[in-house]
Coordinates of C-alpha atoms in Angstrom, one line a residue:
M24 CA 25.9 -104.3 28.5
S25 CA 24.3 -101.3 26.8
H26 CA 24.4 -100.7 23.1
A27 CA 24.2 -97.2 21.6
R28 CA 21.2 -96.7 19.3
T29 CA 20.0 -94.0 17.0
V30 CA 16.8 -92.4 18.3
V31 CA 14.4 -90.1 16.5
I32 CA 12.3 -87.7 18.5
T33 CA 9.4 -86.1 16.7
E34 CA 7.8 -82.8 17.8
A35 CA 11.2 -82.1 19.5
S36 CA 10.7 -78.5 20.4
S37 CA 9.1 -79.0 23.8
P38 CA 10.8 -79.1 27.2
V39 CA 10.0 -82.8 27.6
A40 CA 11.6 -83.5 24.2
F41 CA 14.7 -81.5 25.2
A42 CA 15.0 -83.4 28.5
T43 CA 14.5 -86.7 26.7
A44 CA 17.2 -85.8 24.1
T45 CA 19.6 -84.8 26.9
R46 CA 19.2 -88.0 28.7
L47 CA 19.5 -90.2 25.6
A48 CA 22.6 -88.3 24.4
A49 CA 24.2 -88.6 27.9
G50 CA 23.7 -92.3 27.6
G51 CA 25.7 -92.4 24.4
H52 CA 22.9 -92.6 21.9
C53 CA 22.8 -90.7 18.6
V54 CA 19.7 -88.4 18.7
L55 CA 17.8 -86.9 15.8
M56 CA 15.4 -84.2 16.9
G57 CA 12.6 -83.5 14.3
S58 CA 10.5 -80.4 14.7
P59 CA 8.4 -77.9 12.7
R60 CA 10.6 -75.3 14.4
P61 CA 14.1 -76.5 13.4
Q62 CA 16.0 -73.4 14.6
A63 CA 14.9 -74.1 18.2
G64 CA 16.0 -77.7 17.9
E65 CA 19.3 -76.8 16.2
D66 CA 20.2 -74.3 19.0
F67 CA 19.5 -77.0 21.6
A68 CA 21.4 -79.7 19.6
A69 CA 24.4 -77.4 19.2
R70 CA 24.6 -77.0 23.0
L71 CA 24.6 -80.8 23.5
R72 CA 27.2 -81.2 20.7
S73 CA 29.5 -78.8 22.4
C74 CA 29.5 -81.3 25.3
G75 CA 30.4 -84.2 22.9
A76 CA 27.0 -85.6 22.2
S77 CA 25.8 -86.9 18.8
V78 CA 22.6 -84.8 18.4
F79 CA 21.2 -83.4 15.2
A80 CA 18.1 -81.3 14.4
A81 CA 16.0 -81.4 11.3
H82 CA 12.8 -79.9 10.0
L83 CA 10.0 -82.3 10.5
D84 CA 6.4 -81.3 10.2
L85 CA 4.1 -84.3 10.3
A86 CA 1.4 -82.3 8.5
D87 CA 3.8 -81.6 5.6
P88 CA 4.6 -84.8 3.7
T89 CA 7.6 -83.2 2.0
S90 CA 9.4 -82.8 5.3
I91 CA 9.0 -86.5 6.1

């Protein structure tokens, strides 16, 4: 039996991160994609949400403590 989890992906503006988010969202998990380029993450998250996924994007720059 699988339980849905909330997953945070950092540096989520790469193709690998997008593929990971897609797979996790398809498995029913809630995904938060953090990236220093939030618009790219938001565009991708919006596409997944249009298919019913729980995916969110946020500004996250590990070099900028205020974004953490």
